[in-house]
Structure formats: C-alpha cells, structure tokens
C-alpha cells in the first residue's frame, strides 16, 4: 500500500541554522513526491517536486530535497532558516487516484 | 487569474443541516479534489474528479457527495452534517490526473458543526 510518513510533527530551529524535515514513503512503484508549505490560514503552496528525473531537487525559497530510493526517503532541507520559513510542511506522494499527504511537520524558527 | 475560489470561507452549521461548499477554478484543469485537514491527521482526500462528468471516492468519502457537471465547478455537499465533519476543507485542482501533476489549492473553507 502507498503511504507517506513524516517523522517529526514539530521541528524548532534558530534563525540562520540548517533545516531538516524528514519524509519516508512506501510505494510499490517509483512515486512522484512533492513538498508543500502551508502558512497560517492559507492553502498549500508547492515547494518542489520529484518526478524521476534528477534525484536532488531544488525548490523555491532555498529549499531542496533528495530522493533516496535505497532509504525510501525524500527529506527536505535548507542551509539557513529564515523567520519567514515558519509554517507547516507536508510531504505528498502522487499516484493515479492515490494522492497521499503526510500528517505534516510544523516548523518553528526562533531569533 | 484567481486560480481556485472556495466559498464560504467560514461557516457555523447546526447538526443535521445540509451544506454545500463551493469550489470554482479558472485554470481549465481536468482534475479536481476535495481534502479535509484535521490537526494531527494532515490532509485526507474526500472525493476527486479526473475529468468533467466523472467522480471517485477518496480516503474518507462517507457523509459527503460531489458532482462535476463542468470543468470549472466541483461542489462538495454534506447531506446531513455531523460534529465530526468540523474541519477545514480544501479544494484543489491539477492540470492532469495522475502522479506528475502539481496541485493548486484554494484558501480553504472552515466548517464548524454544532
């Protein structure tokens, strides 16, 4: 069965330090994987997507993610956190009629 | 370009009442989706439509119905609302059905059932 697991419900970092948001997936085929960001009282916005091209994917706002098939992971990273990065982040696995979101990771950024 | 418009943005509803959440997109996308977002559960797919005239059940379809009479509109109806349907509802669309399409989201409809 297809599934997505976000390993941390909350992550807290200091401004200027690296960000790591973890996502593992389970799929019987090579999935399409996405990261979305949701700011308070807003809809979701696409950060980046992996669709079986390059395994290292660069997104908006300095975020990137690496697809690792051997680890079934698609972790989201950013070298230096900014206050405006505070939001909820969702890992998402796309499949025909099987669109699976992770439970979300809330990122807090402290001065 | 508005993208996806949802209405109402917020609604308080008595249990047992009928409610329709409206969703309209102006991107001519083929596929549309309804999700509900609940704390700790992320987003769960209620119903989807891969193209006008077709609909399908998602992960949590019970108590909800949808229709797709045309490309642009995808209303979600609660025939008889119950408190467990208190949630934030998001409509989304993608150009194509399937696993390569980016989802575009509306701003959400916050529904409280008392």
PDB file of C-alpha atoms in Angstrom:
ATOM      1  CA  UNK A   1       0.000   0.000   0.000  1.00  0.00           C
ATOM      2  CA  UNK A   2       1.150   3.516  -0.724  1.00  0.00           C
ATOM      3  CA  UNK A   3       1.909   5.701   2.296  1.00  0.00           C
ATOM      4  CA  UNK A   4       3.847   8.743   3.419  1.00  0.00           C
ATOM      5  CA  UNK A   5       5.306   9.219   6.890  1.00  0.00           C
ATOM      6  CA  UNK A   6       6.637  12.490   8.209  1.00  0.00           C
ATOM      7  CA  UNK A   7       8.887  11.552  11.064  1.00  0.00           C
ATOM      8  CA  UNK A   8       8.590  14.749  13.092  1.00  0.00           C
ATOM      9  CA  UNK A   9       5.374  16.567  13.975  1.00  0.00           C
ATOM     10  CA  UNK A  10       7.318  19.623  15.225  1.00  0.00           C
ATOM     11  CA  UNK A  11      10.774  20.954  14.423  1.00  0.00           C
ATOM     12  CA  UNK A  12      12.293  24.024  16.063  1.00  0.00           C
ATOM     13  CA  UNK A  13      15.434  25.767  14.778  1.00  0.00           C
ATOM     14  CA  UNK A  14      17.220  29.037  15.295  1.00  0.00           C
ATOM     15  CA  UNK A  15      17.332  31.584  12.506  1.00  0.00           C
ATOM     16  CA  UNK A  16      20.399  31.022  10.322  1.00  0.00           C
ATOM     17  CA  UNK A  17      20.759  27.314  11.196  1.00  0.00           C
ATOM     18  CA  UNK A  18      20.012  24.386   8.865  1.00  0.00           C
ATOM     19  CA  UNK A  19      16.557  22.896   8.463  1.00  0.00           C
ATOM     20  CA  UNK A  20      15.843  19.174   8.054  1.00  0.00           C
ATOM     21  CA  UNK A  21      12.283  17.914   7.673  1.00  0.00           C
ATOM     22  CA  UNK A  22      12.073  14.152   7.226  1.00  0.00           C
ATOM     23  CA  UNK A  23       9.738  12.180   4.980  1.00  0.00           C
ATOM     24  CA  UNK A  24       9.686   8.459   4.235  1.00  0.00           C
ATOM     25  CA  UNK A  25       7.468   6.907   1.623  1.00  0.00           C
ATOM     26  CA  UNK A  26       6.190   3.479   0.825  1.00  0.00           C
ATOM     27  CA  UNK A  27       5.183   2.597  -2.694  1.00  0.00           C
ATOM     28  CA  UNK A  28       5.207  -0.436  -4.946  1.00  0.00           C
ATOM     29  CA  UNK A  29       6.349   1.693  -7.860  1.00  0.00           C
ATOM     30  CA  UNK A  30       8.561   4.734  -8.353  1.00  0.00           C
ATOM     31  CA  UNK A  31       6.455   7.546  -6.947  1.00  0.00           C
ATOM     32  CA  UNK A  32       6.150  11.214  -7.693  1.00  0.00           C
ATOM     33  CA  UNK A  33       6.939  13.079  -4.486  1.00  0.00           C
ATOM     34  CA  UNK A  34       6.237  16.660  -3.523  1.00  0.00           C
ATOM     35  CA  UNK A  35       6.755  19.036  -0.640  1.00  0.00           C
ATOM     36  CA  UNK A  36       4.119  21.667   0.077  1.00  0.00           C
ATOM     37  CA  UNK A  37       4.165  24.552   2.553  1.00  0.00           C
ATOM     38  CA  UNK A  38       1.172  25.999   4.353  1.00  0.00           C
ATOM     39  CA  UNK A  39       1.298  29.358   6.090  1.00  0.00           C
ATOM     40  CA  UNK A  40      -1.355  30.128   8.730  1.00  0.00           C
ATOM     41  CA  UNK A  41      -4.903  30.373   7.373  1.00  0.00           C
ATOM     42  CA  UNK A  42      -3.704  29.767   3.830  1.00  0.00           C
ATOM     43  CA  UNK A  43      -3.892  26.999   1.277  1.00  0.00           C
ATOM     44  CA  UNK A  44      -0.923  24.850   0.372  1.00  0.00           C
ATOM     45  CA  UNK A  45       1.817  26.015  -1.975  1.00  0.00           C
ATOM     46  CA  UNK A  46       4.202  23.767  -3.882  1.00  0.00           C
ATOM     47  CA  UNK A  47       7.830  23.952  -2.734  1.00  0.00           C
ATOM     48  CA  UNK A  48       9.334  21.317  -5.016  1.00  0.00           C
ATOM     49  CA  UNK A  49       8.628  18.027  -6.758  1.00  0.00           C
ATOM     50  CA  UNK A  50      10.429  14.851  -7.765  1.00  0.00           C
ATOM     51  CA  UNK A  51       9.227  13.007 -10.851  1.00  0.00           C
ATOM     52  CA  UNK A  52      12.041  10.502 -11.581  1.00  0.00           C
ATOM     53  CA  UNK A  53      14.445  12.959 -13.180  1.00  0.00           C
ATOM     54  CA  UNK A  54      17.328  14.282 -11.033  1.00  0.00           C
ATOM     55  CA  UNK A  55      17.359  12.859  -7.512  1.00  0.00           C
ATOM     56  CA  UNK A  56      18.332  16.204  -5.972  1.00  0.00           C
ATOM     57  CA  UNK A  57      15.508  18.633  -6.467  1.00  0.00           C
ATOM     58  CA  UNK A  58      15.729  22.370  -5.887  1.00  0.00           C
ATOM     59  CA  UNK A  59      12.640  24.321  -4.960  1.00  0.00           C
ATOM     60  CA  UNK A  60      11.587  27.804  -4.072  1.00  0.00           C
ATOM     61  CA  UNK A  61      12.914  29.878  -1.164  1.00  0.00           C
ATOM     62  CA  UNK A  62      16.210  27.955  -0.982  1.00  0.00           C
ATOM     63  CA  UNK A  63      14.684  24.584  -0.143  1.00  0.00           C
ATOM     64  CA  UNK A  64      15.853  21.335  -1.686  1.00  0.00           C
ATOM     65  CA  UNK A  65      15.136  17.643  -1.266  1.00  0.00           C
ATOM     66  CA  UNK A  66      16.939  14.472  -2.204  1.00  0.00           C
ATOM     67  CA  UNK A  67      15.192  11.320  -3.366  1.00  0.00           C
ATOM     68  CA  UNK A  68      16.936   8.257  -1.917  1.00  0.00           C
ATOM     69  CA  UNK A  69      15.381   5.069  -3.195  1.00  0.00           C
ATOM     70  CA  UNK A  70      17.544   2.833  -1.011  1.00  0.00           C
ATOM     71  CA  UNK A  71      16.272   4.628   2.091  1.00  0.00           C
ATOM     72  CA  UNK A  72      12.764   5.338   0.718  1.00  0.00           C
ATOM     73  CA  UNK A  73      13.249   8.904   1.856  1.00  0.00           C
ATOM     74  CA  UNK A  74      12.610  12.379   0.481  1.00  0.00           C
ATOM     75  CA  UNK A  75      13.874  14.724   3.196  1.00  0.00           C
ATOM     76  CA  UNK A  76      13.512  18.485   2.853  1.00  0.00           C
ATOM     77  CA  UNK A  77      16.473  20.690   3.699  1.00  0.00           C
ATOM     78  CA  UNK A  78      17.524  24.321   3.739  1.00  0.00           C
ATOM     79  CA  UNK A  79      21.034  25.530   4.658  1.00  0.00           C
ATOM     80  CA  UNK A  80      19.908  28.560   6.649  1.00  0.00           C
ATOM     81  CA  UNK A  81      16.482  29.099   8.171  1.00  0.00           C
ATOM     82  CA  UNK A  82      14.683  32.413   7.919  1.00  0.00           C
ATOM     83  CA  UNK A  83      11.908  33.646  10.172  1.00  0.00           C
ATOM     84  CA  UNK A  84       9.526  33.582   7.196  1.00  0.00           C
ATOM     85  CA  UNK A  85      10.067  29.814   6.879  1.00  0.00           C
ATOM     86  CA  UNK A  86       7.921  29.214   9.962  1.00  0.00           C
ATOM     87  CA  UNK A  87       4.961  27.244   8.616  1.00  0.00           C
ATOM     88  CA  UNK A  88       3.602  23.734   8.272  1.00  0.00           C
ATOM     89  CA  UNK A  89       5.185  21.470   5.683  1.00  0.00           C
ATOM     90  CA  UNK A  90       3.583  18.498   4.011  1.00  0.00           C
ATOM     91  CA  UNK A  91       5.199  15.659   2.142  1.00  0.00           C
ATOM     92  CA  UNK A  92       2.960  14.324  -0.617  1.00  0.00           C
ATOM     93  CA  UNK A  93       3.019  11.236  -2.786  1.00  0.00           C
ATOM     94  CA  UNK A  94       1.195  11.418  -6.095  1.00  0.00           C
ATOM     95  CA  UNK A  95      -0.291   8.448  -7.855  1.00  0.00           C
ATOM     96  CA  UNK A  96      -3.303   7.971 -10.067  1.00  0.00           C
ATOM     97  CA  UNK A  97      -6.254   8.348  -7.702  1.00  0.00           C
ATOM     98  CA  UNK A  98      -3.881   7.748  -4.777  1.00  0.00           C
ATOM     99  CA  UNK A  99      -2.855  11.194  -3.599  1.00  0.00           C
ATOM    100  CA  UNK A 100      -1.360  10.740  -0.139  1.00  0.00           C
ATOM    101  CA  UNK A 101      -0.306  13.520   2.218  1.00  0.00           C
ATOM    102  CA  UNK A 102       1.852  13.093   5.276  1.00  0.00           C
ATOM    103  CA  UNK A 103       0.497  14.340   8.609  1.00  0.00           C
ATOM    104  CA  UNK A 104       2.605  17.492   8.426  1.00  0.00           C
ATOM    105  CA  UNK A 105       5.602  18.983  10.236  1.00  0.00           C
ATOM    106  CA  UNK A 106       5.268  22.322  11.949  1.00  0.00           C
ATOM    107  CA  UNK A 107       8.495  24.325  11.650  1.00  0.00           C
ATOM    108  CA  UNK A 108       9.210  26.987  14.263  1.00  0.00           C
ATOM    109  CA  UNK A 109      12.072  29.432  13.692  1.00  0.00           C
ATOM    110  CA  UNK A 110      13.461  31.334  16.672  1.00  0.00           C
ATOM    111  CA  UNK A 111      15.521  34.535  16.565  1.00  0.00           C
TER     112      UNK A 111
ATOM    113  CA  UNK B   1      -6.108  34.926 -12.606  1.00  0.00           C
ATOM    114  CA  UNK B   2      -7.934  33.876  -9.456  1.00  0.00           C
ATOM    115  CA  UNK B   3      -6.899  30.195  -9.531  1.00  0.00           C
ATOM    116  CA  UNK B   4      -9.210  28.363  -7.164  1.00  0.00           C
ATOM    117  CA  UNK B   5     -12.016  30.104  -5.321  1.00  0.00           C
ATOM    118  CA  UNK B   6     -13.767  28.485  -2.386  1.00  0.00           C
ATOM    119  CA  UNK B   7     -16.928  29.678  -0.658  1.00  0.00           C
ATOM    120  CA  UNK B   8     -17.825  30.201   2.074  1.00  0.00           C
ATOM    121  CA  UNK B   9     -14.521  30.896   3.825  1.00  0.00           C
ATOM    122  CA  UNK B  10     -16.098  30.078   7.162  1.00  0.00           C
ATOM    123  CA  UNK B  11     -19.432  28.660   8.298  1.00  0.00           C
ATOM    124  CA  UNK B  12     -21.062  27.532  11.514  1.00  0.00           C
ATOM    125  CA  UNK B  13     -23.729  24.917  10.951  1.00  0.00           C
ATOM    126  CA  UNK B  14     -26.234  23.067  13.131  1.00  0.00           C
ATOM    127  CA  UNK B  15     -26.019  19.284  13.098  1.00  0.00           C
ATOM    128  CA  UNK B  16     -28.436  17.703  10.661  1.00  0.00           C
ATOM    129  CA  UNK B  17     -28.403  20.613   8.241  1.00  0.00           C
ATOM    130  CA  UNK B  18     -27.413  20.295   4.611  1.00  0.00           C
ATOM    131  CA  UNK B  19     -24.385  22.280   3.431  1.00  0.00           C
ATOM    132  CA  UNK B  20     -22.657  22.758   0.095  1.00  0.00           C
ATOM    133  CA  UNK B  21     -19.111  24.029  -0.151  1.00  0.00           C
ATOM    134  CA  UNK B  22     -18.423  25.631  -3.485  1.00  0.00           C
ATOM    135  CA  UNK B  23     -15.224  25.379  -5.493  1.00  0.00           C
ATOM    136  CA  UNK B  24     -14.500  27.056  -8.808  1.00  0.00           C
ATOM    137  CA  UNK B  25     -11.292  27.071 -10.833  1.00  0.00           C
ATOM    138  CA  UNK B  26     -10.413  29.191 -13.832  1.00  0.00           C
ATOM    139  CA  UNK B  27      -7.331  27.288 -14.998  1.00  0.00           C
ATOM    140  CA  UNK B  28      -9.228  24.748 -17.136  1.00  0.00           C
ATOM    141  CA  UNK B  29      -7.659  21.942 -15.122  1.00  0.00           C
ATOM    142  CA  UNK B  30      -9.014  18.483 -15.758  1.00  0.00           C
ATOM    143  CA  UNK B  31      -8.737  17.072 -12.238  1.00  0.00           C
ATOM    144  CA  UNK B  32     -10.205  18.442  -9.034  1.00  0.00           C
ATOM    145  CA  UNK B  33     -10.088  17.250  -5.437  1.00  0.00           C
ATOM    146  CA  UNK B  34     -11.594  17.851  -2.029  1.00  0.00           C
ATOM    147  CA  UNK B  35      -9.488  17.377   1.098  1.00  0.00           C
ATOM    148  CA  UNK B  36     -10.249  17.866   4.759  1.00  0.00           C
ATOM    149  CA  UNK B  37      -7.497  18.986   7.117  1.00  0.00           C
ATOM    150  CA  UNK B  38      -7.570  17.970  10.764  1.00  0.00           C
ATOM    151  CA  UNK B  39      -4.943  18.500  13.444  1.00  0.00           C
ATOM    152  CA  UNK B  40      -2.516  15.597  13.578  1.00  0.00           C
ATOM    153  CA  UNK B  41      -4.050  13.892  10.556  1.00  0.00           C
ATOM    154  CA  UNK B  42      -2.803  16.110   7.762  1.00  0.00           C
ATOM    155  CA  UNK B  43      -4.920  16.287   4.622  1.00  0.00           C
ATOM    156  CA  UNK B  44      -7.196  13.414   3.704  1.00  0.00           C
ATOM    157  CA  UNK B  45      -8.800  13.022   0.315  1.00  0.00           C
ATOM    158  CA  UNK B  46     -12.604  13.005   0.389  1.00  0.00           C
ATOM    159  CA  UNK B  47     -13.555  12.820  -3.292  1.00  0.00           C
ATOM    160  CA  UNK B  48     -11.878  13.528  -6.582  1.00  0.00           C
ATOM    161  CA  UNK B  49     -12.773  14.061 -10.215  1.00  0.00           C
ATOM    162  CA  UNK B  50     -10.322  13.237 -13.000  1.00  0.00           C
ATOM    163  CA  UNK B  51     -12.387  15.000 -15.630  1.00  0.00           C
ATOM    164  CA  UNK B  52     -15.767  16.650 -16.036  1.00  0.00           C
ATOM    165  CA  UNK B  53     -18.581  14.135 -15.695  1.00  0.00           C
ATOM    166  CA  UNK B  54     -16.639  11.666 -13.529  1.00  0.00           C
ATOM    167  CA  UNK B  55     -16.063  11.436  -9.782  1.00  0.00           C
ATOM    168  CA  UNK B  56     -14.420   8.995  -7.429  1.00  0.00           C
ATOM    169  CA  UNK B  57     -14.156   8.244  -3.727  1.00  0.00           C
ATOM    170  CA  UNK B  58     -11.066   9.122  -1.758  1.00  0.00           C
ATOM    171  CA  UNK B  59      -9.904   8.043   1.661  1.00  0.00           C
ATOM    172  CA  UNK B  60     -12.809   9.475   3.727  1.00  0.00           C
ATOM    173  CA  UNK B  61     -15.893   9.790   1.468  1.00  0.00           C
ATOM    174  CA  UNK B  62     -18.661   8.843   3.918  1.00  0.00           C
ATOM    175  CA  UNK B  63     -21.153  11.641   4.581  1.00  0.00           C
ATOM    176  CA  UNK B  64     -20.034  13.646   1.548  1.00  0.00           C
ATOM    177  CA  UNK B  65     -21.059  13.804  -2.082  1.00  0.00           C
ATOM    178  CA  UNK B  66     -19.696  15.679  -5.086  1.00  0.00           C
ATOM    179  CA  UNK B  67     -20.667  16.449  -8.647  1.00  0.00           C
ATOM    180  CA  UNK B  68     -18.693  17.613 -11.680  1.00  0.00           C
ATOM    181  CA  UNK B  69     -21.145  18.956 -14.194  1.00  0.00           C
ATOM    182  CA  UNK B  70     -18.486  21.058 -15.926  1.00  0.00           C
ATOM    183  CA  UNK B  71     -14.736  21.655 -15.891  1.00  0.00           C
ATOM    184  CA  UNK B  72     -14.751  24.651 -13.593  1.00  0.00           C
ATOM    185  CA  UNK B  73     -17.019  23.696 -10.678  1.00  0.00           C
ATOM    186  CA  UNK B  74     -16.702  20.942  -8.091  1.00  0.00           C
ATOM    187  CA  UNK B  75     -19.126  21.418  -5.182  1.00  0.00           C
ATOM    188  CA  UNK B  76     -18.933  19.301  -2.032  1.00  0.00           C
ATOM    189  CA  UNK B  77     -22.207  18.542  -0.244  1.00  0.00           C
ATOM    190  CA  UNK B  78     -22.799  17.381   3.304  1.00  0.00           C
ATOM    191  CA  UNK B  79     -26.315  15.964   3.203  1.00  0.00           C
ATOM    192  CA  UNK B  80     -26.787  15.915   6.981  1.00  0.00           C
ATOM    193  CA  UNK B  81     -23.881  17.477   8.847  1.00  0.00           C
ATOM    194  CA  UNK B  82     -22.449  15.861  11.986  1.00  0.00           C
ATOM    195  CA  UNK B  83     -19.972  17.330  14.501  1.00  0.00           C
ATOM    196  CA  UNK B  84     -17.173  15.035  13.261  1.00  0.00           C
ATOM    197  CA  UNK B  85     -17.316  16.919   9.989  1.00  0.00           C
ATOM    198  CA  UNK B  86     -15.976  20.017  11.719  1.00  0.00           C
ATOM    199  CA  UNK B  87     -12.810  20.656   9.771  1.00  0.00           C
ATOM    200  CA  UNK B  88     -11.053  22.872   7.269  1.00  0.00           C
ATOM    201  CA  UNK B  89     -11.882  21.847   3.728  1.00  0.00           C
ATOM    202  CA  UNK B  90      -9.541  22.471   0.820  1.00  0.00           C
ATOM    203  CA  UNK B  91     -10.385  22.230  -2.836  1.00  0.00           C
ATOM    204  CA  UNK B  92      -7.518  21.578  -5.235  1.00  0.00           C
ATOM    205  CA  UNK B  93      -7.002  21.077  -8.930  1.00  0.00           C
ATOM    206  CA  UNK B  94      -4.344  19.729 -11.246  1.00  0.00           C
ATOM    207  CA  UNK B  95      -3.914  20.036 -14.972  1.00  0.00           C
ATOM    208  CA  UNK B  96      -3.898  16.284 -15.417  1.00  0.00           C
ATOM    209  CA  UNK B  97      -4.971  13.415 -13.239  1.00  0.00           C
ATOM    210  CA  UNK B  98      -2.137  11.180 -12.186  1.00  0.00           C
ATOM    211  CA  UNK B  99       1.161  11.374 -10.411  1.00  0.00           C
ATOM    212  CA  UNK B 100       3.019  14.142 -12.169  1.00  0.00           C
ATOM    213  CA  UNK B 101       0.635  16.991 -11.686  1.00  0.00           C
ATOM    214  CA  UNK B 102       1.151  19.813  -9.245  1.00  0.00           C
ATOM    215  CA  UNK B 103      -1.872  20.514  -7.080  1.00  0.00           C
ATOM    216  CA  UNK B 104      -3.190  24.058  -6.827  1.00  0.00           C
ATOM    217  CA  UNK B 105      -5.125  24.789  -3.653  1.00  0.00           C
ATOM    218  CA  UNK B 106      -7.860  27.150  -2.637  1.00  0.00           C
ATOM    219  CA  UNK B 107      -7.624  29.088   0.603  1.00  0.00           C
ATOM    220  CA  UNK B 108      -9.901  26.720   2.472  1.00  0.00           C
ATOM    221  CA  UNK B 109     -13.379  26.675   3.993  1.00  0.00           C
ATOM    222  CA  UNK B 110     -13.560  26.389   7.773  1.00  0.00           C
ATOM    223  CA  UNK B 111     -16.687  24.494   8.798  1.00  0.00           C
ATOM    224  CA  UNK B 112     -17.932  24.101  12.366  1.00  0.00           C
ATOM    225  CA  UNK B 113     -20.809  21.716  13.022  1.00  0.00           C
ATOM    226  CA  UNK B 114     -22.516  22.154  16.390  1.00  0.00           C
TER     227      UNK B 114
END
